[in-house]
XYZ file of C-alpha atoms in Angstrom:
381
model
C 0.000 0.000 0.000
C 3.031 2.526 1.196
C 4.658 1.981 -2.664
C 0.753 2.287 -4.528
C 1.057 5.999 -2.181
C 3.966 6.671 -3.582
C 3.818 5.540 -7.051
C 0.676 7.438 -7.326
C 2.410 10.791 -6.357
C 5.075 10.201 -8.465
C 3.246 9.652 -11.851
C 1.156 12.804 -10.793
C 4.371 15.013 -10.943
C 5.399 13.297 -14.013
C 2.330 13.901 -15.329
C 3.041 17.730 -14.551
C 6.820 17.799 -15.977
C 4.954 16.481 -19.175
C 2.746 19.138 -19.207
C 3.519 21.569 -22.262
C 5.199 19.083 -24.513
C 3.358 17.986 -27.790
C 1.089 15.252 -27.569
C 1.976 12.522 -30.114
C 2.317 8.826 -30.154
C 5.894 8.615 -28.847
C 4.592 10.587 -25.582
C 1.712 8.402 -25.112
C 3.513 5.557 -25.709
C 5.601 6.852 -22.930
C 2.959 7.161 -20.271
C 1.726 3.824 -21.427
C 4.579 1.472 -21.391
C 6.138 3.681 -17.983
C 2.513 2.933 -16.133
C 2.645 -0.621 -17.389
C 6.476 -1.899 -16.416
C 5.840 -0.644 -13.071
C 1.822 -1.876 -12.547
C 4.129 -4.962 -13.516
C 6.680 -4.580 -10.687
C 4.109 -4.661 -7.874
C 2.338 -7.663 -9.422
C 5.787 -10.099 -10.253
C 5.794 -12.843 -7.980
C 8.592 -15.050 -8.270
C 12.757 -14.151 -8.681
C 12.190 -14.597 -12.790
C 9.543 -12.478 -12.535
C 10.905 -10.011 -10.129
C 14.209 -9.937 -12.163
C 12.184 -9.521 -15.840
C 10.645 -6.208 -13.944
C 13.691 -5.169 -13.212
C 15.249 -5.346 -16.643
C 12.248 -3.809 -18.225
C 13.019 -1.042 -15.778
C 16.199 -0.569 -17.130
C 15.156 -0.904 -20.678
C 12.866 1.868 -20.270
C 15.523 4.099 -18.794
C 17.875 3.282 -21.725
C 15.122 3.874 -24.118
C 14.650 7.505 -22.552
C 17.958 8.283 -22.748
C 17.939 8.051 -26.711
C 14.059 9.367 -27.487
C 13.104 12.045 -25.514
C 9.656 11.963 -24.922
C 10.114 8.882 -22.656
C 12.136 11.735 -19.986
C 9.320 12.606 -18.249
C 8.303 9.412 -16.919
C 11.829 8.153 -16.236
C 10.938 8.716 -12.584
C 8.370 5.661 -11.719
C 11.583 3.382 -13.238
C 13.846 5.003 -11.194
C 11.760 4.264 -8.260
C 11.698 0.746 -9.182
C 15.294 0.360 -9.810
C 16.132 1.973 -6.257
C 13.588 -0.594 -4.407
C 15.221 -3.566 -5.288
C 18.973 -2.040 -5.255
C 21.712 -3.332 -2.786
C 25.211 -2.241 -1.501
C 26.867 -5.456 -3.322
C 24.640 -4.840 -6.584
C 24.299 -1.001 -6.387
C 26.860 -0.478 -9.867
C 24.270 -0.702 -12.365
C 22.206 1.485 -11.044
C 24.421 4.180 -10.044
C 25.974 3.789 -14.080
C 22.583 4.027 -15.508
C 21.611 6.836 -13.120
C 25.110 8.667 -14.516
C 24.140 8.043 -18.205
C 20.429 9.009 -17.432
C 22.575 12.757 -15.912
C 24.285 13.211 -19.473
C 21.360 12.249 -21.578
C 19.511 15.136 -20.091
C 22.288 17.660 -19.694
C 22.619 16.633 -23.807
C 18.411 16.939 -24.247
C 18.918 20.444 -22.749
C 21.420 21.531 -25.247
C 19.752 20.304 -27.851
C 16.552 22.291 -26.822
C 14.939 18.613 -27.436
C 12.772 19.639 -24.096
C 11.786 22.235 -22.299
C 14.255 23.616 -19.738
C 11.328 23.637 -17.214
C 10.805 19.767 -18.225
C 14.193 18.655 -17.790
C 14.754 20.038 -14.487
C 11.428 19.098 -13.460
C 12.360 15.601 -13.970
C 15.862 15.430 -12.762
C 14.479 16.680 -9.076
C 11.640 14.197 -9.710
C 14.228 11.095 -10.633
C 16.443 12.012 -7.416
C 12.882 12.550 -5.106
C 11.328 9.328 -6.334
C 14.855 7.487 -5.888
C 15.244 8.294 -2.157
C 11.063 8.027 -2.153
C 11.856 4.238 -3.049
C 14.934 3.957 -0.375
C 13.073 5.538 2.325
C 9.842 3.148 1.271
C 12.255 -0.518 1.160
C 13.867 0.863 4.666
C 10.550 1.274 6.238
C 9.202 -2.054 4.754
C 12.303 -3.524 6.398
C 11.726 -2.208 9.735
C 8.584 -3.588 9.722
C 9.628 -7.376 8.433
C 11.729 -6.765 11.378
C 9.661 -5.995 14.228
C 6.620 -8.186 12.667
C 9.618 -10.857 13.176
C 10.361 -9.820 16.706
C 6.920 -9.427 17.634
C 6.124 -13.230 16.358
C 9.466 -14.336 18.359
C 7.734 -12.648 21.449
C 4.569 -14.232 21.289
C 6.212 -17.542 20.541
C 8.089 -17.031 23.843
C 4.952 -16.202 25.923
C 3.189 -18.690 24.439
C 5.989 -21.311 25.708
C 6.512 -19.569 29.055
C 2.694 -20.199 29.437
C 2.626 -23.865 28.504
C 5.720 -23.778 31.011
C 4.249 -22.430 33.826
C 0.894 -24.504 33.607
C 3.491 -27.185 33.474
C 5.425 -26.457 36.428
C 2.066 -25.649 38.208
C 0.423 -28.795 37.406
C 3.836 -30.549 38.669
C 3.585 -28.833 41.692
C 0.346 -29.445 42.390
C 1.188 -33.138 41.210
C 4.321 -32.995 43.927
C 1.768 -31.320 46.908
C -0.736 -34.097 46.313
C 1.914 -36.791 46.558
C 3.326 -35.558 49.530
C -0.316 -35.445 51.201
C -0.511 -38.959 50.193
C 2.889 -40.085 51.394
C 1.408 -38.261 54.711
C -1.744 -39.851 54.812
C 0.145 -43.490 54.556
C 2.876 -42.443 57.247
C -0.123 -41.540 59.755
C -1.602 -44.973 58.894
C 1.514 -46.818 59.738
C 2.353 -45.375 62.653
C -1.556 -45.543 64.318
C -1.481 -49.393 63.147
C 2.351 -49.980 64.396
C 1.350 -48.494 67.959
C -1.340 -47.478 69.029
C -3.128 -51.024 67.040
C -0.376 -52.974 68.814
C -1.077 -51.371 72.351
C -5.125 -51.592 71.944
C -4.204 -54.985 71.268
C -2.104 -55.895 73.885
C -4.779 -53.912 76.196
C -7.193 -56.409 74.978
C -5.719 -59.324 75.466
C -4.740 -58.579 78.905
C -7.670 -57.559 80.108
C -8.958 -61.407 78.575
C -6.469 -62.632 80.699
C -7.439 -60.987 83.865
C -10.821 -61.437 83.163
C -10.030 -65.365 82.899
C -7.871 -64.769 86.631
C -10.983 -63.506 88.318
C -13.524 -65.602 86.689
C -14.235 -67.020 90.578
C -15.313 -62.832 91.021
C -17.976 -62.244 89.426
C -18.236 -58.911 89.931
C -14.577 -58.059 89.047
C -14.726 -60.804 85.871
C -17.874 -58.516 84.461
C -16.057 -55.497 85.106
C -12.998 -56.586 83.393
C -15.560 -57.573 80.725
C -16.854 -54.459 79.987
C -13.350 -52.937 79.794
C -12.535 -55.532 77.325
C -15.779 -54.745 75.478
C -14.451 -51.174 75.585
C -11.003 -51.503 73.845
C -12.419 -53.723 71.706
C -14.468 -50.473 70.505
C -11.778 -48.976 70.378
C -9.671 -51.099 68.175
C -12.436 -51.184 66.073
C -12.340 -47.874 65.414
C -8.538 -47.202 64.699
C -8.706 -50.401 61.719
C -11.327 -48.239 60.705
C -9.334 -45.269 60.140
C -6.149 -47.066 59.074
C -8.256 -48.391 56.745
C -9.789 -45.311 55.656
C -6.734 -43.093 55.476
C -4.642 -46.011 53.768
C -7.202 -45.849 50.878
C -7.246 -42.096 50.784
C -3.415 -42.195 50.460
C -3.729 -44.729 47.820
C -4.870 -42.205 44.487
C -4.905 -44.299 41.590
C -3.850 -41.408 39.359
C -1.084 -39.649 41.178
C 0.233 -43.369 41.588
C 0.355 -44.360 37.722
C 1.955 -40.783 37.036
C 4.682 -41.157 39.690
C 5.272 -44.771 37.441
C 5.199 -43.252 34.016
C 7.550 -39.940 35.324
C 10.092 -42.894 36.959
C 10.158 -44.647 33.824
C 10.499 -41.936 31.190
C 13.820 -40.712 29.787
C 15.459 -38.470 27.023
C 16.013 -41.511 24.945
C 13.413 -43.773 25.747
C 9.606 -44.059 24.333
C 7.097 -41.400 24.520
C 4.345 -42.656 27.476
C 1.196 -41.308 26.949
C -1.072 -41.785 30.669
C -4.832 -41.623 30.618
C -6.673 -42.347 33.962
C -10.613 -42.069 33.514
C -11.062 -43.364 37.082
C -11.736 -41.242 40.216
C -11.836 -43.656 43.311
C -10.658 -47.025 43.272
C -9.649 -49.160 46.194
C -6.163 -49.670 47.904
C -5.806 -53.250 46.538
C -6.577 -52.213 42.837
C -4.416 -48.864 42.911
C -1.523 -51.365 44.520
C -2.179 -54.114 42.124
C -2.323 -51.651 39.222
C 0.848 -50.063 40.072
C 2.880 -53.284 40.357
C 1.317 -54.805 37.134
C 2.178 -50.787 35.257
C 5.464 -50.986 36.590
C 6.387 -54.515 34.862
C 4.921 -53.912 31.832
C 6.707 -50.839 31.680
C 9.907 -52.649 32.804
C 9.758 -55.465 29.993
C 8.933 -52.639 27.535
C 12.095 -50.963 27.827
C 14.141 -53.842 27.955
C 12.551 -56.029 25.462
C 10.478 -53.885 23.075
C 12.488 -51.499 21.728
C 9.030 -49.322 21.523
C 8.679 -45.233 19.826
C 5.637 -44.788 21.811
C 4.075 -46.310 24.643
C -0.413 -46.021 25.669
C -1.520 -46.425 29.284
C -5.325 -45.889 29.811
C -6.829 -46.977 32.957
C -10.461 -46.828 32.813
C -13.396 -47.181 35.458
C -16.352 -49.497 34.353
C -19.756 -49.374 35.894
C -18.701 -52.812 37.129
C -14.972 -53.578 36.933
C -11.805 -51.505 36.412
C -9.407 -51.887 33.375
C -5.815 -51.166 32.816
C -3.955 -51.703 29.055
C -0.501 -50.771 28.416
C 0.284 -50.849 24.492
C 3.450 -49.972 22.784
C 4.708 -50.169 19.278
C 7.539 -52.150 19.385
C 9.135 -55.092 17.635
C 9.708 -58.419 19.604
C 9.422 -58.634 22.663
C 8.188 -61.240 25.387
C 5.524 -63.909 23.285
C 4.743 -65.912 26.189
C 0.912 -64.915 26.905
C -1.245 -67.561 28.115
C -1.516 -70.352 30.512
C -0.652 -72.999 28.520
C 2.803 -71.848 27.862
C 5.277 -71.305 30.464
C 5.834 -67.421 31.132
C 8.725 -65.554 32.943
C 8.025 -64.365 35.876
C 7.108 -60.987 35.254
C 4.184 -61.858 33.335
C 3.056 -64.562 36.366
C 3.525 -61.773 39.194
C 1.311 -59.888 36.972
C -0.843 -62.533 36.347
C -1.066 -63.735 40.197
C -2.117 -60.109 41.448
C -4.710 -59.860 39.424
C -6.397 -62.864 40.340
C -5.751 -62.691 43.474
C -8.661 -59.910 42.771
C -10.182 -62.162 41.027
C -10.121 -60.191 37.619
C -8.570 -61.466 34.380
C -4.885 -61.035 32.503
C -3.791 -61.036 29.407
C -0.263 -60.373 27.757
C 0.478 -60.944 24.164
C 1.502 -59.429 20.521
C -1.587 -57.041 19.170
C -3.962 -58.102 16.375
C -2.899 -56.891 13.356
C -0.347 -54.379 14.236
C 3.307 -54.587 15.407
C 3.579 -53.976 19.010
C 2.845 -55.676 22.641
C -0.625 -55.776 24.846
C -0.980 -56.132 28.567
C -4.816 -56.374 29.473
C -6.011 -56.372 33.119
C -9.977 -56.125 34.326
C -10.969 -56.292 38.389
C -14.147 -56.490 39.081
C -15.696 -54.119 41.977
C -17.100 -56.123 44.160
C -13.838 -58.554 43.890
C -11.914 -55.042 44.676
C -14.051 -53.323 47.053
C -14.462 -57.020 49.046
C -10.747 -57.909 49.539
C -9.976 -54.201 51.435
């Protein structure tokens, strides 16, 4: 748009340094073929087609130098010249820009123009010249900060991802270490204070059995046994309760997958679509993610490795896929399988849910496939 400005201004004032000369075919022909070669310029797309522009630029010049009537409009191929000159390349132009100097200095001794005409458009040539500098500078500058500014928005764009990264990591790192709380608490309530309600209990059983010829004392001791029995109710209760809140399926898989990855090694992609899921299950899960993940990396030679764990109205469902060659191609009971694949196979039963390991249907690669049912799951806490 800034060069259609210019360009426009430009042919106006050559319009006015042609004003007074005889109009005949070699000055029309002159407007003409002067509007074309640089409606032509803008248009070229391509380096032939920028580069047959450019000649026809300096064809036109040469052409004014011998016929005069082609003077006036010099100026919009001078313009084009300058926007496409540079420092390594700038000879031709500066030697046709010298010969275009004598041509008129020889037109104005020859009284083959007007004086007014000539110097009309030797200020014109030398305005439209640094017009078309000033114009490929600017155009420049903005390449340049359109450039920067993309760079910039590229950066905040990965800063962003970043920091939603680090702050779902942190909030990945808090929730951990509430869970890794949680099972500490556990622990220590069912290594002592379990342990000494226990004890409690069975003592007072014991004295109870002592004073069994006391009635009165046996009922008493009764009713105190009845009491920390209560009482030891209640603290398995909470164990139990606090061990399965410690026991997040998801934060546990992730802590698996971020162990496991590397620099070098397979791209993991982790999908949990479960929200609560008992101890046992996460547990069992975790062990049977962590071999599978284990004989991927030494067996499977895999680009990219699928985790989805999935909650079912009635069962819960872990498959680990990757797309690697090889790899172990023992899978069911009737041949003998290492012992990573019977661990896995042994704690999933144990849940009484079903395993199965083997090469993918139609498509290169290894499947591990484990179901629990919920009752199974919720039953055996």
């Amino acid at each position: 748009m800034n060069r259609l400005f210019d360009k426009s201004i430009v042919l106006a004032c050559c319009i006015a340094a042609a004003l007074g000369l005889a109009v005949d075919a070699r000055l029309v022909a002159a407007f003409c073929l002067g509007v074309i070669i640089t409606a032509l310029a803008e248009v070229a797309q391509g380096e032939r087609a920028r580069r047959a522009s450019e000649a026809g630029s300096y064809v036109y010049v040469i052409v004014a130098v011998f016929v005069p009537s082609f003077m006036p409009f010099a100026p919009l191929a001078f313009y084009d010249i300058a926007r496409r000159v540079r420092r390594e390349h700038a000879w031709p132009a500066l030697g046709i820009g010298i010969i275009f100097a004598f041509a008129l200095v020889a037109d104005l001794r020859a009284g083959a123009l007007t004086t007014r005409t000539l110097l009309l458009t030797t200020i014109l040539s030398a305005a439209a010249t640094l017009l078309s500098l000033r114009t490929a500078q600017l155009e420049r500058e903005q390449e340049r900060m359109r450039r920067i500014r993309d760079g910039l928005q590229e950066r905040t764009l990965a800063l962003e991802a970043r920091n939603r990264d680090l702050a779902d990591r942190q909030d990945y790192e808090v929730e951990l270490a509430t869970l890794a709380e949680r099972a500490r608490i556990a622990r220590e309530i069912h290594d002592n204070v379990g342990h000494q309600l226990t004890r409690a209990s069975l003592q007072t059983e014991a004295l109870r059995v002592v004073h069994a010829n006391e009635p009165g004392v046996a009922a008493d001791f009764a009713d105190v046994k009845r009491t920390v029995d209560e009482a030891l109710q209640l603290v398995r209760a909470s164990v139990h309760a606090l061990n399965d809140n410690a026991a997040d399926l998801s934060v546990q898989l992730e802590r698996i997958v971020e162990d496991v990855r590397s620099d070098g090694g397979p791209q993991i992609e982790l999908e949990v679509l479960a929200e609560h899921a008992p101890a046992n299950v996460v547990n069992c899960f975790a062990a049977v993610l962590r071999e599978a993940l284990s004989n991927t990396m030494r067996h499977a030679r895999a680009q990219n490795v699928t985790v989805r764990c999935m909650e079912h109205p009635s069962f819960y469902q872990l498959i680990v896929t990757d797309d690697g060659e090889g790899g172990i191609r023992a899978c069911s009971r009737g041949v003998a399988e290492g012992m990573g694949l019977g661990s896995m196979r042994e704690r999933v039963e144990a849940l009484g849910g079903t395993f199965t390991a083997g090469p993918r249907a139609g498509a290169a690669g290894w499947r591990v496939f484990a179901t629990v049912p919920k009752q199974q799951g919720d039953e055996a806490r």
